CSV table of N, CA and C in Angstrom, one decimal:
chain,number,residue,atom,x,y,z
A,297,UNK,N,154.1,115.8,106.1
A,297,UNK,CA,155.1,114.8,106.3
A,297,UNK,C,154.4,113.5,106.8
A,298,UNK,N,154.7,112.4,106.2
A,298,UNK,CA,154.1,111.1,106.5
A,298,UNK,C,154.9,110.4,107.5
A,299,UNK,N,154.3,109.9,108.6
A,299,UNK,CA,155.0,109.2,109.6
A,299,UNK,C,154.5,107.7,109.7
A,300,UNK,N,155.4,106.8,110.0
A,300,UNK,CA,155.0,105.4,110.2
A,300,UNK,C,154.5,105.2,111.6
A,301,UNK,N,153.4,104.5,111.6
A,301,UNK,CA,152.8,104.2,112.9
A,301,UNK,C,153.3,102.8,113.3
A,302,UNK,N,153.8,102.8,114.5
A,302,UNK,CA,154.4,101.5,115.1
A,302,UNK,C,153.5,101.1,116.2
A,303,UNK,N,153.7,99.8,116.6
A,303,UNK,CA,152.9,99.2,117.7
A,303,UNK,C,153.8,98.4,118.6
A,304,UNK,N,153.5,98.5,119.9
A,304,UNK,CA,154.2,97.6,120.8
A,304,UNK,C,153.1,97.1,121.8
A,305,UNK,N,153.2,95.9,122.3
A,305,UNK,CA,152.2,95.4,123.2
A,305,UNK,C,152.9,94.3,124.1
A,306,UNK,N,152.6,94.4,125.4
A,306,UNK,CA,153.2,93.5,126.4
A,306,UNK,C,152.1,93.2,127.4
A,307,UNK,N,151.7,91.9,127.5
A,307,UNK,CA,150.8,91.4,128.5
A,307,UNK,C,149.5,92.2,128.6
A,308,UNK,N,148.9,92.4,127.3
A,308,UNK,CA,147.6,93.1,127.2
A,308,UNK,C,147.6,94.6,127.3
A,309,UNK,N,148.8,95.2,127.5
A,309,UNK,CA,148.9,96.7,127.4
A,309,UNK,C,149.7,97.0,126.2
A,310,UNK,N,149.2,98.0,125.5
A,310,UNK,CA,150.0,98.3,124.3
A,310,UNK,C,149.8,99.8,123.9
A,311,UNK,N,150.5,100.1,122.8
A,311,UNK,CA,150.4,101.5,122.2
A,311,UNK,C,150.7,101.5,120.7
A,312,UNK,N,150.0,102.4,120.1
A,312,UNK,CA,150.4,102.8,118.7
A,312,UNK,C,151.1,104.1,118.9
A,313,UNK,N,152.2,104.3,118.1
A,313,UNK,CA,152.9,105.5,118.3
A,313,UNK,C,153.7,105.9,117.1
A,314,UNK,N,154.1,107.2,117.1
A,314,UNK,CA,154.8,107.8,115.9
A,314,UNK,C,156.1,108.3,116.5
A,315,UNK,N,157.2,108.0,115.8
A,315,UNK,CA,158.5,108.5,116.3
A,315,UNK,C,159.0,109.5,115.3
A,316,UNK,N,159.9,110.4,115.8
A,316,UNK,CA,160.6,111.3,114.9
A,316,UNK,C,162.0,111.3,115.5
A,317,UNK,N,163.0,110.9,114.8
A,317,UNK,CA,164.4,110.8,115.3
A,317,UNK,C,164.5,110.1,116.6
A,318,UNK,N,163.8,108.9,116.6
A,318,UNK,CA,163.8,108.0,117.7
A,318,UNK,C,163.1,108.5,119.0
A,319,UNK,N,162.4,109.6,118.9
A,319,UNK,CA,161.6,110.1,120.1
A,319,UNK,C,160.2,109.9,119.7
A,320,UNK,N,159.4,109.4,120.7
A,320,UNK,CA,157.9,109.3,120.5
A,320,UNK,C,157.3,110.7,120.5
A,321,UNK,N,156.6,111.0,119.4
A,321,UNK,CA,156.0,112.4,119.3
A,321,UNK,C,154.5,112.3,119.4
A,322,UNK,N,153.9,111.1,119.3
A,322,UNK,CA,152.5,110.9,119.5
A,322,UNK,C,152.2,109.5,119.8
A,323,UNK,N,151.2,109.3,120.8
A,323,UNK,CA,150.9,107.9,121.2
A,323,UNK,C,149.5,107.8,121.5
A,324,UNK,N,149.0,106.5,121.3
A,324,UNK,CA,147.6,106.1,121.7
A,324,UNK,C,147.9,104.8,122.5
A,325,UNK,N,147.5,104.8,123.8
A,325,UNK,CA,147.7,103.6,124.6
A,325,UNK,C,146.4,102.9,124.7
A,326,UNK,N,146.5,101.6,124.9
A,326,UNK,CA,145.3,100.7,125.0
A,326,UNK,C,145.5,99.5,125.9
A,327,UNK,N,144.4,98.9,126.3
A,327,UNK,CA,144.4,97.7,127.0
A,327,UNK,C,143.6,96.7,126.3
A,328,UNK,N,144.1,95.5,126.0
A,328,UNK,CA,143.3,94.4,125.4
A,328,UNK,C,142.7,93.6,126.5
A,329,UNK,N,141.4,93.6,126.4
A,329,UNK,CA,140.6,92.9,127.5
A,329,UNK,C,140.3,91.4,127.0
A,330,UNK,N,140.1,90.5,127.9
A,330,UNK,CA,139.8,89.1,127.6
A,330,UNK,C,138.6,88.9,126.7
A,331,UNK,N,137.7,89.9,126.7
A,331,UNK,CA,136.5,89.7,125.8
A,331,UNK,C,136.7,90.3,124.4
A,332,UNK,N,138.0,90.4,124.0
A,332,UNK,CA,138.4,90.9,122.6
A,332,UNK,C,138.0,92.3,122.4
A,333,UNK,N,138.0,93.1,123.4
A,333,UNK,CA,137.8,94.5,123.3
A,333,UNK,C,139.0,95.3,123.7
A,334,UNK,N,139.4,96.2,122.7
A,334,UNK,CA,140.5,97.1,123.0
A,334,UNK,C,140.0,98.4,123.6
A,335,UNK,N,140.4,98.7,124.8
A,335,UNK,CA,140.1,99.9,125.4
A,335,UNK,C,141.2,101.0,125.1
A,336,UNK,N,140.8,102.0,124.4
A,336,UNK,CA,141.7,103.1,124.1
A,336,UNK,C,141.6,104.0,125.3
A,337,UNK,N,142.7,104.2,126.0
A,337,UNK,CA,142.7,104.9,127.3
A,337,UNK,C,143.4,106.2,127.3
A,338,UNK,N,144.3,106.5,126.4
A,338,UNK,CA,145.0,107.8,126.4
A,338,UNK,C,145.6,108.1,125.0
A,339,UNK,N,145.5,109.3,124.6
A,339,UNK,CA,146.1,109.9,123.4
A,339,UNK,C,146.9,111.1,123.8
A,340,UNK,N,148.1,111.1,123.2
A,340,UNK,CA,148.9,112.3,123.5
A,340,UNK,C,149.8,112.6,122.4
A,341,UNK,N,150.0,113.9,122.1
A,341,UNK,CA,150.9,114.4,121.1
A,341,UNK,C,151.8,115.4,121.7
A,342,UNK,N,153.1,115.4,121.4
A,342,UNK,CA,154.0,116.4,121.9
A,342,UNK,C,153.6,117.8,121.4
A,343,UNK,N,153.6,118.8,122.3
A,343,UNK,CA,153.1,120.1,121.9
A,343,UNK,C,153.6,120.7,120.6
A,344,UNK,N,154.8,120.5,120.3
A,344,UNK,CA,155.3,121.1,119.1
A,344,UNK,C,154.7,120.4,117.8
A,345,UNK,N,154.0,119.3,118.0
A,345,UNK,CA,153.4,118.6,116.8
A,345,UNK,C,151.9,118.6,116.9
A,346,UNK,N,151.3,119.4,117.8
A,346,UNK,CA,149.9,119.6,117.9
A,346,UNK,C,149.4,120.2,116.6
A,347,UNK,N,148.3,119.7,116.1
A,347,UNK,CA,147.7,120.3,114.9
A,347,UNK,C,148.2,119.6,113.6
A,348,UNK,N,149.0,118.6,113.7
A,348,UNK,CA,149.5,118.0,112.5
A,348,UNK,C,148.7,116.7,112.1
A,349,UNK,N,147.7,116.4,112.9
A,349,UNK,CA,146.8,115.3,112.6
A,349,UNK,C,147.3,113.9,113.1
A,350,UNK,N,148.3,114.0,113.9
A,350,UNK,CA,149.0,112.7,114.4
A,350,UNK,C,148.0,111.9,115.2
A,351,UNK,N,147.4,112.5,116.2
A,351,UNK,CA,146.4,111.8,117.1
A,351,UNK,C,145.3,111.2,116.3
A,352,UNK,N,144.7,111.9,115.4
A,352,UNK,CA,143.6,111.4,114.6
A,352,UNK,C,144.1,110.2,113.7
A,353,UNK,N,145.3,110.3,113.2
A,353,UNK,CA,146.0,109.2,112.5
A,353,UNK,C,146.1,107.9,113.3
A,354,UNK,N,146.4,108.1,114.6
A,354,UNK,CA,146.6,107.0,115.5
A,354,UNK,C,145.2,106.3,115.8
A,355,UNK,N,144.2,107.1,116.0
A,355,UNK,CA,142.8,106.6,116.2
A,355,UNK,C,142.4,105.8,114.9
A,356,UNK,N,142.6,106.4,113.7
A,356,UNK,CA,142.2,105.8,112.5
A,356,UNK,C,143.0,104.4,112.4
A,357,UNK,N,144.2,104.4,112.7
A,357,UNK,CA,145.1,103.2,112.6
A,357,UNK,C,144.5,102.1,113.6
A,358,UNK,N,144.1,102.6,114.8
A,358,UNK,CA,143.5,101.6,115.7
A,358,UNK,C,142.3,101.0,115.2
A,359,UNK,N,141.4,101.8,114.5
A,359,UNK,CA,140.2,101.3,113.9
A,359,UNK,C,140.5,100.2,112.8
A,360,UNK,N,141.5,100.6,112.0
A,360,UNK,CA,141.9,99.6,110.9
A,360,UNK,C,142.5,98.4,111.5
A,361,UNK,N,143.2,98.5,112.6
A,361,UNK,CA,143.8,97.3,113.3
A,361,UNK,C,142.6,96.4,113.8
A,362,UNK,N,141.6,97.1,114.4
A,362,UNK,CA,140.5,96.4,114.9
A,362,UNK,C,139.7,95.6,113.8
A,363,UNK,N,139.5,96.3,112.7
A,363,UNK,CA,138.9,95.6,111.6
A,363,UNK,C,139.6,94.4,111.1
A,364,UNK,N,140.9,94.5,111.0
A,364,UNK,CA,141.8,93.5,110.5
A,364,UNK,C,141.8,92.3,111.4
A,365,UNK,N,141.7,92.5,112.8
A,365,UNK,CA,141.9,91.5,113.7
A,365,UNK,C,140.6,91.1,114.4
A,366,UNK,N,139.5,91.5,113.9
A,366,UNK,CA,138.2,91.2,114.4
A,366,UNK,C,138.1,91.5,116.0
A,367,UNK,N,138.4,92.8,116.2
A,367,UNK,CA,138.4,93.3,117.6
A,367,UNK,C,137.4,94.4,117.7
A,368,UNK,N,136.8,94.6,118.8
A,368,UNK,CA,135.9,95.8,119.1
A,368,UNK,C,136.7,96.8,119.9
A,369,UNK,N,136.3,98.1,119.8
A,369,UNK,CA,137.0,99.1,120.5
A,369,UNK,C,136.1,99.9,121.4
A,370,UNK,N,136.6,100.1,122.7
A,370,UNK,CA,135.9,100.9,123.6
A,370,UNK,C,136.8,102.2,123.7
A,371,UNK,N,136.3,103.3,123.1
A,371,UNK,CA,137.0,104.6,123.1
A,371,UNK,C,136.9,105.4,124.4
A,372,UNK,N,137.5,104.9,125.4
A,372,UNK,CA,137.4,105.5,126.8
A,372,UNK,C,138.1,106.9,126.8
A,373,UNK,N,139.2,107.0,126.1
A,373,UNK,CA,139.9,108.3,126.0
A,373,UNK,C,138.9,109.3,125.4
A,374,UNK,N,138.9,110.5,126.0
A,374,UNK,CA,138.1,111.6,125.5
A,374,UNK,C,138.3,112.0,124.0
A,375,UNK,N,139.6,112.0,123.7
A,375,UNK,CA,139.9,112.4,122.3
A,375,UNK,C,139.4,111.3,121.3
A,376,UNK,N,139.7,110.0,121.7
A,376,UNK,CA,139.2,108.9,120.8
A,376,UNK,C,137.7,108.9,120.7
A,377,UNK,N,137.0,109.1,121.8
A,377,UNK,CA,135.6,109.1,121.8
A,377,UNK,C,135.0,110.2,120.9
A,378,UNK,N,135.7,111.4,120.8
A,378,UNK,CA,135.3,112.5,119.9
A,378,UNK,C,135.5,112.1,118.5
A,379,UNK,N,136.6,111.3,118.2
A,379,UNK,CA,136.8,110.9,116.8
A,379,UNK,C,135.7,109.9,116.4
A,380,UNK,N,135.3,109.0,117.3
A,380,UNK,CA,134.2,108.0,117.0
A,380,UNK,C,132.9,108.8,116.8
A,381,UNK,N,132.7,109.9,117.5
A,381,UNK,CA,131.5,110.6,117.2
A,381,UNK,C,131.6,111.3,115.8
A,382,UNK,N,132.7,111.8,115.5
A,382,UNK,CA,132.9,112.5,114.2
A,382,UNK,C,132.9,111.6,113.0
A,383,UNK,N,133.4,110.3,113.2
A,383,UNK,CA,133.5,109.4,112.0
A,383,UNK,C,132.6,108.2,112.2
A,384,UNK,N,131.5,108.3,111.5
A,384,UNK,CA,130.4,107.3,111.7
A,384,UNK,C,131.0,105.9,111.2
A,385,UNK,N,131.9,105.9,110.3
A,385,UNK,CA,132.5,104.6,109.8
A,385,UNK,C,133.2,103.9,110.9
A,386,UNK,N,133.7,104.6,111.9
A,386,UNK,CA,134.4,103.9,113.0
A,386,UNK,C,133.5,103.1,113.9
A,387,UNK,N,132.2,103.5,113.9
A,387,UNK,CA,131.3,102.9,114.9
A,387,UNK,C,131.1,101.4,114.7
A,388,UNK,N,131.4,100.9,113.5
A,388,UNK,CA,131.2,99.5,113.2
A,388,UNK,C,132.1,98.6,114.1
A,389,UNK,N,133.2,99.2,114.6
A,389,UNK,CA,134.1,98.4,115.4
A,389,UNK,C,134.0,98.8,116.9
A,390,UNK,N,133.0,99.7,117.2
A,390,UNK,CA,132.9,100.2,118.6
A,390,UNK,C,132.1,99.1,119.4
A,391,UNK,N,132.7,98.9,120.6
A,391,UNK,CA,132.0,98.0,121.5
A,391,UNK,C,130.7,98.5,121.9
A,392,UNK,N,129.7,97.7,122.0
A,392,UNK,CA,128.4,98.1,122.4
A,392,UNK,C,128.3,98.2,123.9
A,393,UNK,N,127.6,99.1,124.4
A,393,UNK,CA,127.4,99.3,125.9
A,393,UNK,C,126.2,98.4,126.3
A,394,UNK,N,126.4,97.5,127.2
A,394,UNK,CA,125.3,96.7,127.7
A,394,UNK,C,124.7,97.3,128.9
């Protein structure tokens, strides 16, 4: 089943999320920093939807969003960090560690 990924952001805090019947079933939260770096800080999927690929879809969507908006990503969240390790193509938008 294909889900639409939605986004909401207020005062530099935001999330990409997937809803089913108006309930959020997966989310990836982030903070937009002044230096144009999006810090991915939390990924969560409702237990009954684990294994459906929703969290990985959210990370992929955040990478596409970063590419489109010339933003770098700091994958602070453990899950997001693992996705960046697995997908070499994501690293082009990864913020460098100074």
